[in-house]
Coordinates of C-alpha atoms in Angstrom, one line a residue:
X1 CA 48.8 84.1 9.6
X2 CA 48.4 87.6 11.5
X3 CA 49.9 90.8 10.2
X4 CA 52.0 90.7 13.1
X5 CA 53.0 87.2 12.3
X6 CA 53.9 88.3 8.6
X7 CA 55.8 91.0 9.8
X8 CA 58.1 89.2 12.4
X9 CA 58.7 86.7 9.4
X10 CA 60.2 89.6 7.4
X11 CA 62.0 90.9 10.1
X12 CA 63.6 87.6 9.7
X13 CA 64.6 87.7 6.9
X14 CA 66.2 91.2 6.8
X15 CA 68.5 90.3 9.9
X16 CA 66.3 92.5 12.1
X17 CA 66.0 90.2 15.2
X18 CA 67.0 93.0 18.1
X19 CA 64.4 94.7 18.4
X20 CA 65.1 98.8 20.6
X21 CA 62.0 99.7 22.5
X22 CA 60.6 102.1 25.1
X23 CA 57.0 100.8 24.7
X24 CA 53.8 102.4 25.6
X25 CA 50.3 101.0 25.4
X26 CA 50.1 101.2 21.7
X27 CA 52.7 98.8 20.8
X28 CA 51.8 96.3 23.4
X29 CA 49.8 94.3 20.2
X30 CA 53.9 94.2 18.9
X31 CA 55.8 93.7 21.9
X32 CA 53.7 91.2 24.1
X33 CA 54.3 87.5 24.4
X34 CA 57.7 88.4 21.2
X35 CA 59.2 85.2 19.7
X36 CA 62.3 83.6 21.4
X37 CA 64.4 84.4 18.3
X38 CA 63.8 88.3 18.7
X39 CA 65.8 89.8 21.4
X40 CA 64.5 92.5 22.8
X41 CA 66.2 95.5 24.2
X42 CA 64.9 98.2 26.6
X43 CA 65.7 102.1 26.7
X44 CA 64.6 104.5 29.5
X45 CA 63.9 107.8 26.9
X46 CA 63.5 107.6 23.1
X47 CA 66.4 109.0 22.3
X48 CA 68.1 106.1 23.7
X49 CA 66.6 103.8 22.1
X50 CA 67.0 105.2 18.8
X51 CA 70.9 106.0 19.9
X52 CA 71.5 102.5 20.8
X53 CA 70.3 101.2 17.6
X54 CA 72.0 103.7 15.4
X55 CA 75.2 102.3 17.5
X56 CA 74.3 99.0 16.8
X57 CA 73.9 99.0 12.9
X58 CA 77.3 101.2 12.5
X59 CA 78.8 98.0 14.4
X60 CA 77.2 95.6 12.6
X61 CA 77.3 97.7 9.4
X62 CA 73.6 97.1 8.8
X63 CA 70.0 98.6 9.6
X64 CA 69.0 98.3 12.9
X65 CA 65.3 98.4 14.1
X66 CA 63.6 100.9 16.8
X67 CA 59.9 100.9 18.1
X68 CA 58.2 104.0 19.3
X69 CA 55.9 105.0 21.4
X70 CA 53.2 107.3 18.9
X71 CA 53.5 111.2 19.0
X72 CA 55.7 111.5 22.5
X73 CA 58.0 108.5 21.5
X74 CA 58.1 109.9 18.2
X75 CA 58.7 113.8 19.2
X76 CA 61.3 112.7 21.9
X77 CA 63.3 110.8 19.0
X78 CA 64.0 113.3 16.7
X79 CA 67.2 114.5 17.5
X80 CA 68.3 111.2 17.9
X81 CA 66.8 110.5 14.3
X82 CA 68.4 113.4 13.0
X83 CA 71.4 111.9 14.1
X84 CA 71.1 109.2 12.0
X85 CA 70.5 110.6 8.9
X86 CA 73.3 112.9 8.8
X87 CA 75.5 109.8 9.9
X88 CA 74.1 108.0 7.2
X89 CA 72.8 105.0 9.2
X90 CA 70.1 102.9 8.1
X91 CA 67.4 102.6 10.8
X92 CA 63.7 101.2 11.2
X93 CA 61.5 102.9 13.1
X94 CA 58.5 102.0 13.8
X95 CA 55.8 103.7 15.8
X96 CA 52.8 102.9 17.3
X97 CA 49.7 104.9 16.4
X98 CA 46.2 104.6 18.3
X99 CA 43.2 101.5 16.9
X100 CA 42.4 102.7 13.3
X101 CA 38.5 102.1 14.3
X102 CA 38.4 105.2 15.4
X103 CA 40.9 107.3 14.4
X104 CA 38.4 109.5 13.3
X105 CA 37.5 110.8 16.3
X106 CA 41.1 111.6 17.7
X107 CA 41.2 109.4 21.0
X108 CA 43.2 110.0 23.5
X109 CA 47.1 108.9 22.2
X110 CA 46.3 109.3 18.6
X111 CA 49.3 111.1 17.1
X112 CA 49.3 113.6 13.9
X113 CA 52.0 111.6 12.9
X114 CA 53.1 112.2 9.2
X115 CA 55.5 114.7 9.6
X116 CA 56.5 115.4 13.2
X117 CA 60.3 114.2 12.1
X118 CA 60.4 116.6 9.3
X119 CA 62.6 116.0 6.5
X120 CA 65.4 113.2 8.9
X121 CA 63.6 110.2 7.7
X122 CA 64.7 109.1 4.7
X123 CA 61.4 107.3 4.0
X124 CA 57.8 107.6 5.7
X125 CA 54.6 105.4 5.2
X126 CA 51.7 104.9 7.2
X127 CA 49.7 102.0 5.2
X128 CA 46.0 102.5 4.3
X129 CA 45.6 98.5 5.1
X130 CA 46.5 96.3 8.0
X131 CA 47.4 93.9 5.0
X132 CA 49.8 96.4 3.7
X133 CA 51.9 96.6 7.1
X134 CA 54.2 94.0 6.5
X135 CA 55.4 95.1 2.7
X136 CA 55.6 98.6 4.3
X137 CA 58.1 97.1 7.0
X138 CA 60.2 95.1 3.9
X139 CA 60.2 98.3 1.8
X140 CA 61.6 100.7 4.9
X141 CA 64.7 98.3 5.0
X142 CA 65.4 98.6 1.6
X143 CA 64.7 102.6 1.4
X144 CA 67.3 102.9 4.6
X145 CA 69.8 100.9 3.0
X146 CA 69.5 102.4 -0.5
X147 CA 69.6 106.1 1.0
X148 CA 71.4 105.7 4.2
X149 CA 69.1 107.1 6.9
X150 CA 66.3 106.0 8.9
X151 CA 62.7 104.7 7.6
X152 CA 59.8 105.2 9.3
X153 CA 56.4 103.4 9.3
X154 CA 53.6 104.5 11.5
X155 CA 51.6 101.3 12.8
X156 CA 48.2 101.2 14.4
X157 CA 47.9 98.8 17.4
X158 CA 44.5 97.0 16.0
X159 CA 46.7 96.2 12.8
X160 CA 48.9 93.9 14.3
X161 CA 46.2 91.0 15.1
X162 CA 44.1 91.3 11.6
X163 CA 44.1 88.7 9.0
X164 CA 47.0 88.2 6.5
X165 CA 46.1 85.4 4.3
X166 CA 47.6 85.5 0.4
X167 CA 48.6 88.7 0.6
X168 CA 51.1 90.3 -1.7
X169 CA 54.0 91.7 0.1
X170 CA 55.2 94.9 -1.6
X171 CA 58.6 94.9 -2.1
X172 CA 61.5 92.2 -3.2
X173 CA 62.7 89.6 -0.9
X174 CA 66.1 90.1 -1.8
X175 CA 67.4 93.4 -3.2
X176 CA 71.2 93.4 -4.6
X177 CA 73.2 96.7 -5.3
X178 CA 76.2 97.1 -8.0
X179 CA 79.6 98.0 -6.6
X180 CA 79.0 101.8 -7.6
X181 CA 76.0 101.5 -4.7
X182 CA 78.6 101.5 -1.3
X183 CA 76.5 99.8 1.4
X184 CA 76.0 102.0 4.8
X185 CA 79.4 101.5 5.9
X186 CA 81.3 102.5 2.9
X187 CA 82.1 98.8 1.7
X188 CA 80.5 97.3 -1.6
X189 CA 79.0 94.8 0.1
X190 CA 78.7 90.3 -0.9
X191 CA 75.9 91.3 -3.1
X192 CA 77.2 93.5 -5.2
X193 CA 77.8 91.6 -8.4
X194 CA 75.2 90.8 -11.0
X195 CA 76.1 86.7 -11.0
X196 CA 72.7 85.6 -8.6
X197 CA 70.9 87.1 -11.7
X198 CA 72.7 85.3 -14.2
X199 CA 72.3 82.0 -12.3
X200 CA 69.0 82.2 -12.3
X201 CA 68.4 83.3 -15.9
X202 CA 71.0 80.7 -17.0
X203 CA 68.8 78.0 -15.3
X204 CA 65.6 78.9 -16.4
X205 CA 63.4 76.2 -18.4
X206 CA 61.2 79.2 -20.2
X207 CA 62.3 82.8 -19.7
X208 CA 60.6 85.7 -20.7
X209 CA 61.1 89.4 -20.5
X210 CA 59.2 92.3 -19.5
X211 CA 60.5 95.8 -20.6
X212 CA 59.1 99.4 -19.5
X213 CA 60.3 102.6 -20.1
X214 CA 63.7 102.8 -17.7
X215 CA 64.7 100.2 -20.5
X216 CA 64.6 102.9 -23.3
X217 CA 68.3 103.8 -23.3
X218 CA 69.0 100.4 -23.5
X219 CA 67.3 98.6 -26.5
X220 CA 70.7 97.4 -28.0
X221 CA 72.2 94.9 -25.0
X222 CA 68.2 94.0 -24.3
X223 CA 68.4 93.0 -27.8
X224 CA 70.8 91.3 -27.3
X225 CA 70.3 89.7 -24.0
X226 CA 66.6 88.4 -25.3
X227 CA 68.0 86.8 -28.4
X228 CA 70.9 85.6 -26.1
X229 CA 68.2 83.4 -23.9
X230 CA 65.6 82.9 -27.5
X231 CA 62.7 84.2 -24.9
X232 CA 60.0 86.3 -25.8
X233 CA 59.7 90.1 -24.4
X234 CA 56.3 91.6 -23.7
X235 CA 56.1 95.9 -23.2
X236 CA 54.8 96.6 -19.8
X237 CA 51.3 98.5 -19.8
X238 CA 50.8 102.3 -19.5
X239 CA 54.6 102.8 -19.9
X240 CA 55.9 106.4 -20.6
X241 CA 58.0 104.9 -23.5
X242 CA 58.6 101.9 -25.4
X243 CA 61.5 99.4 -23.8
X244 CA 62.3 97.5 -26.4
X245 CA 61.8 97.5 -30.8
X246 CA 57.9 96.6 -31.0
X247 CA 59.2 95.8 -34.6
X248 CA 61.2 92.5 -33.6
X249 CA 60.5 88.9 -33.7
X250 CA 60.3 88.0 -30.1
X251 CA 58.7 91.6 -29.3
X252 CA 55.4 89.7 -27.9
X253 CA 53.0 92.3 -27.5
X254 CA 51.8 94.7 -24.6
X255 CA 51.0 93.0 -21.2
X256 CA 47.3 92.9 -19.7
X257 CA 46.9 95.6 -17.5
X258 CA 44.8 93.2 -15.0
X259 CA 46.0 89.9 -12.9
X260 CA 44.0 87.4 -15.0
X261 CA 45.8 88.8 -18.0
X262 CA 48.8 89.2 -16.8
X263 CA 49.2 85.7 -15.0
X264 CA 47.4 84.0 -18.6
X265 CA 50.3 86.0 -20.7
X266 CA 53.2 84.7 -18.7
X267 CA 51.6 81.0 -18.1
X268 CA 54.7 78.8 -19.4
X269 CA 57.3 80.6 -18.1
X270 CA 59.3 79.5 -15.1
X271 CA 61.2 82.9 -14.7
X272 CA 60.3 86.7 -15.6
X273 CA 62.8 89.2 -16.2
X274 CA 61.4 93.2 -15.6
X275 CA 63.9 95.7 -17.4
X276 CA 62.9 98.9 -16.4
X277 CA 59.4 98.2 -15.2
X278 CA 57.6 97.4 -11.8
X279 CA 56.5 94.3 -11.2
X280 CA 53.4 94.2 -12.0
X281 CA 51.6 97.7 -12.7
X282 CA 47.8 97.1 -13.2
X283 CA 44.9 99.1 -13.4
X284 CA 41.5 97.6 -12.4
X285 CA 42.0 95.0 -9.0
X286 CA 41.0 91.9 -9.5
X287 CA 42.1 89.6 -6.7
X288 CA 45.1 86.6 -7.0
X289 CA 48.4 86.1 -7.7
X290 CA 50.6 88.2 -10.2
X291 CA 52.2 85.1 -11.4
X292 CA 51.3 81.3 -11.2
X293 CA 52.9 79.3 -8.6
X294 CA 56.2 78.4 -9.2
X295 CA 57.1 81.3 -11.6
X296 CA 60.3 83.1 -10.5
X297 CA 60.6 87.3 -10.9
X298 CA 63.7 89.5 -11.0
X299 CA 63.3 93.3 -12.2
X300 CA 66.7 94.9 -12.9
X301 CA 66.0 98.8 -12.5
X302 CA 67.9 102.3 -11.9
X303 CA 64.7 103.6 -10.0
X304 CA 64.9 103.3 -6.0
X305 CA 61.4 103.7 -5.9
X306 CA 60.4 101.0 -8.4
X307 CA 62.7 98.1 -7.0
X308 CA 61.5 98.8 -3.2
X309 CA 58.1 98.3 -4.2
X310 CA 58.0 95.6 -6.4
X311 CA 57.0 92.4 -4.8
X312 CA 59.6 90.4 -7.4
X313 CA 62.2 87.4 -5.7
X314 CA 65.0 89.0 -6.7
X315 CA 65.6 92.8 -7.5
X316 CA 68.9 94.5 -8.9
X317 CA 69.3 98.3 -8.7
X318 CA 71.8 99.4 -11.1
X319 CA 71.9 101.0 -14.6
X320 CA 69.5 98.5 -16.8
X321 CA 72.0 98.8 -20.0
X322 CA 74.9 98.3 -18.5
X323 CA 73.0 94.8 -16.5
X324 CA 71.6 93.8 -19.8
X325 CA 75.3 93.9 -21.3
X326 CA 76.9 92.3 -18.6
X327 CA 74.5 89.5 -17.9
X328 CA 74.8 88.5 -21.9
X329 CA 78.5 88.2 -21.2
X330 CA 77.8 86.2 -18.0
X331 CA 75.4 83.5 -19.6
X332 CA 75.7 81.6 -22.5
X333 CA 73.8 81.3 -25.7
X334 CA 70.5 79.1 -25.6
X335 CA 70.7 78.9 -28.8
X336 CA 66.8 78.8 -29.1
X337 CA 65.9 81.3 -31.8
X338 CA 62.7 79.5 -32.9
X339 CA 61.3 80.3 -29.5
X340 CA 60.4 83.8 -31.2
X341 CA 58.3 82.6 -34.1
X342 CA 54.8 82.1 -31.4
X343 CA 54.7 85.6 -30.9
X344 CA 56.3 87.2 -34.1
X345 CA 53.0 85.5 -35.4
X346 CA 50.5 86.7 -32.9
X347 CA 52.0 89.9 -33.4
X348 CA 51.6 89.9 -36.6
X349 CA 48.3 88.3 -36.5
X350 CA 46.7 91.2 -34.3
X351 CA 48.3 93.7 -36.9
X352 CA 46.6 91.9 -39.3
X353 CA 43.2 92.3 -37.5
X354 CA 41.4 95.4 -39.0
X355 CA 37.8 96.3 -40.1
X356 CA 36.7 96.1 -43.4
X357 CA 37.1 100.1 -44.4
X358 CA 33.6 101.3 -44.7
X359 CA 31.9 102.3 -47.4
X360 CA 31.4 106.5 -48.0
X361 CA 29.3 108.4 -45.7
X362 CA 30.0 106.1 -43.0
X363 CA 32.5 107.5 -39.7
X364 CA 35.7 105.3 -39.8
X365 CA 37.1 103.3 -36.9
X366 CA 40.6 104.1 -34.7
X367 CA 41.9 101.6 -36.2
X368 CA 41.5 102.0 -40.0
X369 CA 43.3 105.4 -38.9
X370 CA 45.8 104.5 -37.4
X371 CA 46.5 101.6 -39.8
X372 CA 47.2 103.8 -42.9
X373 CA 49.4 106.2 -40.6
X374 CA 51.6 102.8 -39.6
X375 CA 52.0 102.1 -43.6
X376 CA 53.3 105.5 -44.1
X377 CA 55.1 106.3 -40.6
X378 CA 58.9 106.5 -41.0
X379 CA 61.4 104.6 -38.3
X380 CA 62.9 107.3 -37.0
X381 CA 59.2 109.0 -36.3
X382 CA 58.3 110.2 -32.6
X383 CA 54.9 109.2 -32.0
X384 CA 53.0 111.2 -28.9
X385 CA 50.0 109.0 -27.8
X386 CA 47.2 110.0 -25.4
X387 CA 43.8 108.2 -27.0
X388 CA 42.5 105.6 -23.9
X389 CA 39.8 104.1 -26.0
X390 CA 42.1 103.9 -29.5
X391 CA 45.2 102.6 -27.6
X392 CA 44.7 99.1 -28.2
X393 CA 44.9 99.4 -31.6
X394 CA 47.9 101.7 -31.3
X395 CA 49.8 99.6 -29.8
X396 CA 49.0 96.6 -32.2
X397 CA 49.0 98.4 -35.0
X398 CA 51.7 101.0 -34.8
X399 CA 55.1 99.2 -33.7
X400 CA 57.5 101.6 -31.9
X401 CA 60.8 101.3 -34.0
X402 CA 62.9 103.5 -31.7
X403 CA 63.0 104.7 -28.1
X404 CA 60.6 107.5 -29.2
X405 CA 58.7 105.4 -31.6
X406 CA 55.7 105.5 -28.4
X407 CA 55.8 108.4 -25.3
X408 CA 52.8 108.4 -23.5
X409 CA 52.0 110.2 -20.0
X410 CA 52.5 106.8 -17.9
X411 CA 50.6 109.1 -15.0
X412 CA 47.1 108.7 -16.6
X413 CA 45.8 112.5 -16.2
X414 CA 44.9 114.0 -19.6
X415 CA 46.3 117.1 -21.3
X416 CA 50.1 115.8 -21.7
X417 CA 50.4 114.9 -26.1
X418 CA 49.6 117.9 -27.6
X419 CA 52.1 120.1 -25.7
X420 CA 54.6 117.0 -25.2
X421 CA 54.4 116.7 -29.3
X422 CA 55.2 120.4 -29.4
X423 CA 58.6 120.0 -27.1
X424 CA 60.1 117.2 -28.9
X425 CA 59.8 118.3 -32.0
X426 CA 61.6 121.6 -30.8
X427 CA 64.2 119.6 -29.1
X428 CA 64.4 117.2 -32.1
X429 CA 63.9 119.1 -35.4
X430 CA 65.3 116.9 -37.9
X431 CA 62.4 113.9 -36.6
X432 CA 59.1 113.4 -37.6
X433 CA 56.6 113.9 -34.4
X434 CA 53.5 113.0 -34.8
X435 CA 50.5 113.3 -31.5
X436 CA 47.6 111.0 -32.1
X437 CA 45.2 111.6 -29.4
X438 CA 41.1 111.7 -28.9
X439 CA 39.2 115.0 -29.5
X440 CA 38.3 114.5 -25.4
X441 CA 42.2 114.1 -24.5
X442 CA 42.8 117.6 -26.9
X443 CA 41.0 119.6 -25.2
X444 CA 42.9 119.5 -22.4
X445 CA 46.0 120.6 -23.8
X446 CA 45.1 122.4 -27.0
X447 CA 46.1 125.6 -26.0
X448 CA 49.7 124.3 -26.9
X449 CA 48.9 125.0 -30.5
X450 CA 49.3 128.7 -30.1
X451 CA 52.7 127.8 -28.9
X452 CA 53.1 125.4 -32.0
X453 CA 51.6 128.4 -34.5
X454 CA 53.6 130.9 -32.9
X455 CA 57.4 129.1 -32.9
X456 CA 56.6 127.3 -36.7
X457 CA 56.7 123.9 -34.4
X458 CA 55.9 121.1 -37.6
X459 CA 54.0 118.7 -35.5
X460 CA 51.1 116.7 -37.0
X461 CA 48.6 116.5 -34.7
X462 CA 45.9 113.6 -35.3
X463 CA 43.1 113.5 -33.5
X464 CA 40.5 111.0 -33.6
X465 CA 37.0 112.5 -32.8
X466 CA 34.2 110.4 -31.4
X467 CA 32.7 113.4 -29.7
X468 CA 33.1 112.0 -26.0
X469 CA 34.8 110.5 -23.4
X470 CA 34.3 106.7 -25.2
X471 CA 36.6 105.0 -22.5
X472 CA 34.0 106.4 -19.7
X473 CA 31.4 105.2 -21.5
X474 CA 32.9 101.9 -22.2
X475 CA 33.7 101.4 -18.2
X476 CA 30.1 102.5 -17.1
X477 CA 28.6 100.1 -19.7
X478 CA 30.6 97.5 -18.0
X479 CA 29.5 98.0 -14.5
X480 CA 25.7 97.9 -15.6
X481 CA 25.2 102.0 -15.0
X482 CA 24.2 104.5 -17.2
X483 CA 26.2 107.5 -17.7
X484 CA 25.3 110.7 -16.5
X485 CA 28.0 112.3 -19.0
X486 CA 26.5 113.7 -22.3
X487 CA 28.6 113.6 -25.7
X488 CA 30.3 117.0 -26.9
X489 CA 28.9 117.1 -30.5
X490 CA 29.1 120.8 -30.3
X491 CA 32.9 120.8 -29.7
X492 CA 34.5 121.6 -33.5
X493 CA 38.7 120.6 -32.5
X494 CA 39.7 121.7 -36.5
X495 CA 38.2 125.5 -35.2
X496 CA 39.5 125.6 -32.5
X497 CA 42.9 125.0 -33.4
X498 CA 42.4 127.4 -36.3
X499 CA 41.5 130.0 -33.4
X500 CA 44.7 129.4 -31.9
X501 CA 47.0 130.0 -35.3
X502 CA 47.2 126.2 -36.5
X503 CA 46.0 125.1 -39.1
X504 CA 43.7 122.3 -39.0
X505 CA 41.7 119.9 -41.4
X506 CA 38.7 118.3 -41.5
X507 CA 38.7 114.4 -42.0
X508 CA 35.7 112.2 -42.9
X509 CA 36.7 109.5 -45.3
X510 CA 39.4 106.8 -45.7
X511 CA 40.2 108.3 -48.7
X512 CA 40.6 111.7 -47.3
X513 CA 43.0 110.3 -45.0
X514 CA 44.7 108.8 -47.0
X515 CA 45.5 111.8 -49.5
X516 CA 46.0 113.8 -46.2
X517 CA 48.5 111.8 -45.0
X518 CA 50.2 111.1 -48.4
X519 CA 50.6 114.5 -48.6
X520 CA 52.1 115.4 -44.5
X521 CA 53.9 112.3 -43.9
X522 CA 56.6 112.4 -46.0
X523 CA 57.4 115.6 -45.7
X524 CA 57.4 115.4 -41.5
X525 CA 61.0 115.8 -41.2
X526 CA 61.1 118.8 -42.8
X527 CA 57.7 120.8 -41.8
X528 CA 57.7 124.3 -40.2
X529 CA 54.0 124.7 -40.0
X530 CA 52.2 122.9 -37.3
X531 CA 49.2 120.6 -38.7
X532 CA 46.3 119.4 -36.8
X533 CA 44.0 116.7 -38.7
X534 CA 40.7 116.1 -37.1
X535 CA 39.3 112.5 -38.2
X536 CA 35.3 111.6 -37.2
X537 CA 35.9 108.2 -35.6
X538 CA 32.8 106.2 -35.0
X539 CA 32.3 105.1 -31.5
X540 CA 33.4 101.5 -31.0
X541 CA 31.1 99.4 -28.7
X542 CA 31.5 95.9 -30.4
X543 CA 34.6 95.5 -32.3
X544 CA 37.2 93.1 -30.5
X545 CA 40.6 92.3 -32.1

């Protein structure tokens, strides 16, 4: 199958089978030899063409499609475009842009695209892959819908013709809407109501659930709803919070981060429920499917954004609380509570899975840290986490028992803990808040201890101190290259904070930790004095869960 091939098949699909034209050369790849089952409609200026088809989707009361002809079909639109989006009518433009081979060089036709409509569209993409062309095309239909205006994805002509073979297409093949969510015309629309969801969880063999951080506000009916259907619920990676009590028996652990991982943790399963998180975010590409053949995926998320992109089979844009609640009153009870025993006891297992603590004199490891602070960390605690190489064992050791219980900077840039810690314990100063993050992470934030010092913010601040970037080091050792990075030995983080007001200690021992955090933890709630504990972590090459 061709891009172009892929493309007409979601144009299909969306009901977008009249296609609005006033062609030039670069959209000849489109245009020529066009399927009998797309009708095809000329216009003598651009702004014809984009005024017939706003015309046609008021009449029809859904998003109409329009091709341009790069930057003078695209410049002569714009008023018409403008048109649309104040009259709130979902369009699809597409416009033609000159061979990506050498758009380098500026050839004659090539347009400086991104931009020329200003602010009108609703929605702009120009795809850095032919292969991405076609999910680009499904996403613009759901962005014009959702916000009422037109969506625009520039095309180059050489895209059209190149391979798409087992490609994922980025965005849901059907998107629903609550009744709160008037379609384009003002109506509610057919697809309004939450029961296509409930069928399909209510016929599922082996369901399993995948919360994220939208879910955070809405732990009680996802509670609910997963003991409803007896399935086990897996936190999405790099969240910003936790979606769901790490604490509870079907809580099954935190998803790979890769496809392998990902498709080997959801193996089993003939439908996956995402509350609150894309489907799927990864980190390192490695090539396949998200999912196994055969495996069913509906995401149920408040974020626009998130449900355009996410390439699930079914996608519901509404409040994820007030879904959960209503799809537990829609189905009924599986009665299958044993499913949750498999992994309760991997869980538990992996909690289990700690170091010998090693003998004095001898640096400790992440994980016997963070091992005594879960024995001593209260429910209602706020835990702040920015440590890459400690995660791991954060998250296996150190269940979050609370919406809070884990915040984390789902971005992936540095320098968010120490100051985040600072805020929420100011917003919140009858919790415990506690930051655990590497001595590398600190530094890029540690000037939010003067702040801390200066207001009588009581944070503890735990930093685990290896004395580099051991994540870095852990990646380059992978790919077989030597790192040109030295270690920061000379970096003291306990000085440093003292330099800024806060008072820090010192931490070598387990059983200085452990009288250290005797001492703080119980007292969190209550603290006015900011308190930075710096821990000498060894550098963990070999040790595997």
């Amino acid at each position: 199958m061709s891009v172009r091939e892929a493309t007409f098949d979601v144009l299909r699909r969306a009901g977008l089978t009249t296609v609005f034209a006033n062609p030039g050369s670069t959209e000849v790849t489109l245009l020529g030899g066009l399927p009998d089952d797309l009708r095809f409609v000329l216009g003598l200026h651009e702004g014809s063409v984009v005024g017939m088809a706003t015309g046609w989707a008021m009449g029809h009361d859904a998003p109409a499609l329009a091709v341009l002809h790069t930057t003078a079909g695209l410049g002569n639109a714009v008023g018409a475009i403008a048109t649309a989006r104040v009259n709130r009518v979902p369009l699809i433009v597409l416009v033609g842009q000159q061979d990506r081979r050498h758009l380098a060089l500026e050839p004659f036709l090539a347009g400086h695209l991104a931009g020329l409509a200003g602010d009108y569209p609703v929605w702009a993409d120009q795809p850095v892959r032919a292969q991405d062309v076609p999910g680009a095309v499904a996403r613009a239909a759901h962005e014009a819908v959702t916000f009422r205006g037109p969506a625009l994805v520039v095309v180059p002509m050489d895209d059209w013709d190149a391979p798409y073979e087992g490609e994922i297409l980025a965005a849901p093949a059907r998107l629903l809407r609550p009744p709160a969510q008037p379609g384009p015309g003002g109506g509610s629309g057919s697809e309004a109501d939450p029961a296509p969801l409930a069928e399909l969880l209510g016929g599922a063999r082996a369901p399993v659930i995948v919360a994220g951080a939208g879910a955070c506000g809405a732990w009680e009916p996802l509670v609910a709803l997963a003991e409803l259907l007896g399935c086990p619920v897996w936190q999405e990676p790099f969240g910003a919070r936790a979606g769901f009590p790490q604490d509870h028996p079907l809580f099954a652990g935190v998803l790979a981060a890769d496809r392998p991982g990902l498709r080997a943790a959801l193996a089993g399963h003939d439908v996956v429920l995402a509350v609150g998180a894309p489907v799927f975010r990864q980190y390192a590409y490695t090539p396949g499917p998200l999912v196994e053949p055969g495996t069913t995926v509906a995401l149920v998320t408040d974020d626009p954004s998130e449900a355009h992109r996410s390439p699930a089979d079914l996608a519901y844009l509404a409040d994820p609380a007030a879904t959960c609640a209503r799809l537990a009153a829609l189905l009924p009870a599986r009665l299958r509570g044993a499913a949750g025993d498999g992994p309760a006891a991997r869980v538990r297992s992996a909690r289990e899975a700690v170091p010998p603590v090693p003998a004095d004199g001898r640096p400790l490891r992440s994980a016997h840290v963070l091992r005594e602070l879960a024995r001593r960390l209260p429910g209602d605690a706020v835990l702040v986490e920015e440590a890459p190489s400690a995660r791991p064992d954060l998250h296996r050791l150190v269940p979050a028992r609370n919406p809070l219980g884990f915040v984390s900077a789902a971005m992936g840039g540095l320098g968010f803990a120490l100051p985040a810690a600072v805020g929420l314990r100011m917003a919140l100063p009858d919790r415990p808040v506690v930051a655990v993050t590497g001595d590398g992470s600190a530094l890029y934030g540690l000037h939010a201890l003067w702040s801390a010092a200066h207001y009588r913010v009581g944070a503890l601040f735990l930093v685990l101190s290896n004395s580099r970037y051991a994540v870095l080091d852990r990646l380059a050792d992978r790919h077989g290259a030597k790192a040109p990075w030295p270690a920061f030995t000379e970096v003291d983080v306990s000085g440093l904070a003292r330099s800024l007001g806060c008072r820090s200690l010192r931490v070598e021992t387990h059983a200085e930790l452990t009288a250290v955090l005797d001492e703080v933890v119980p007292a969190l709630a209550v603290r006015e004095e900011p308190l930075l504990v710096d821990v000498t972590v060894a550098v963990d090459h070999d040790y595997r869960p």
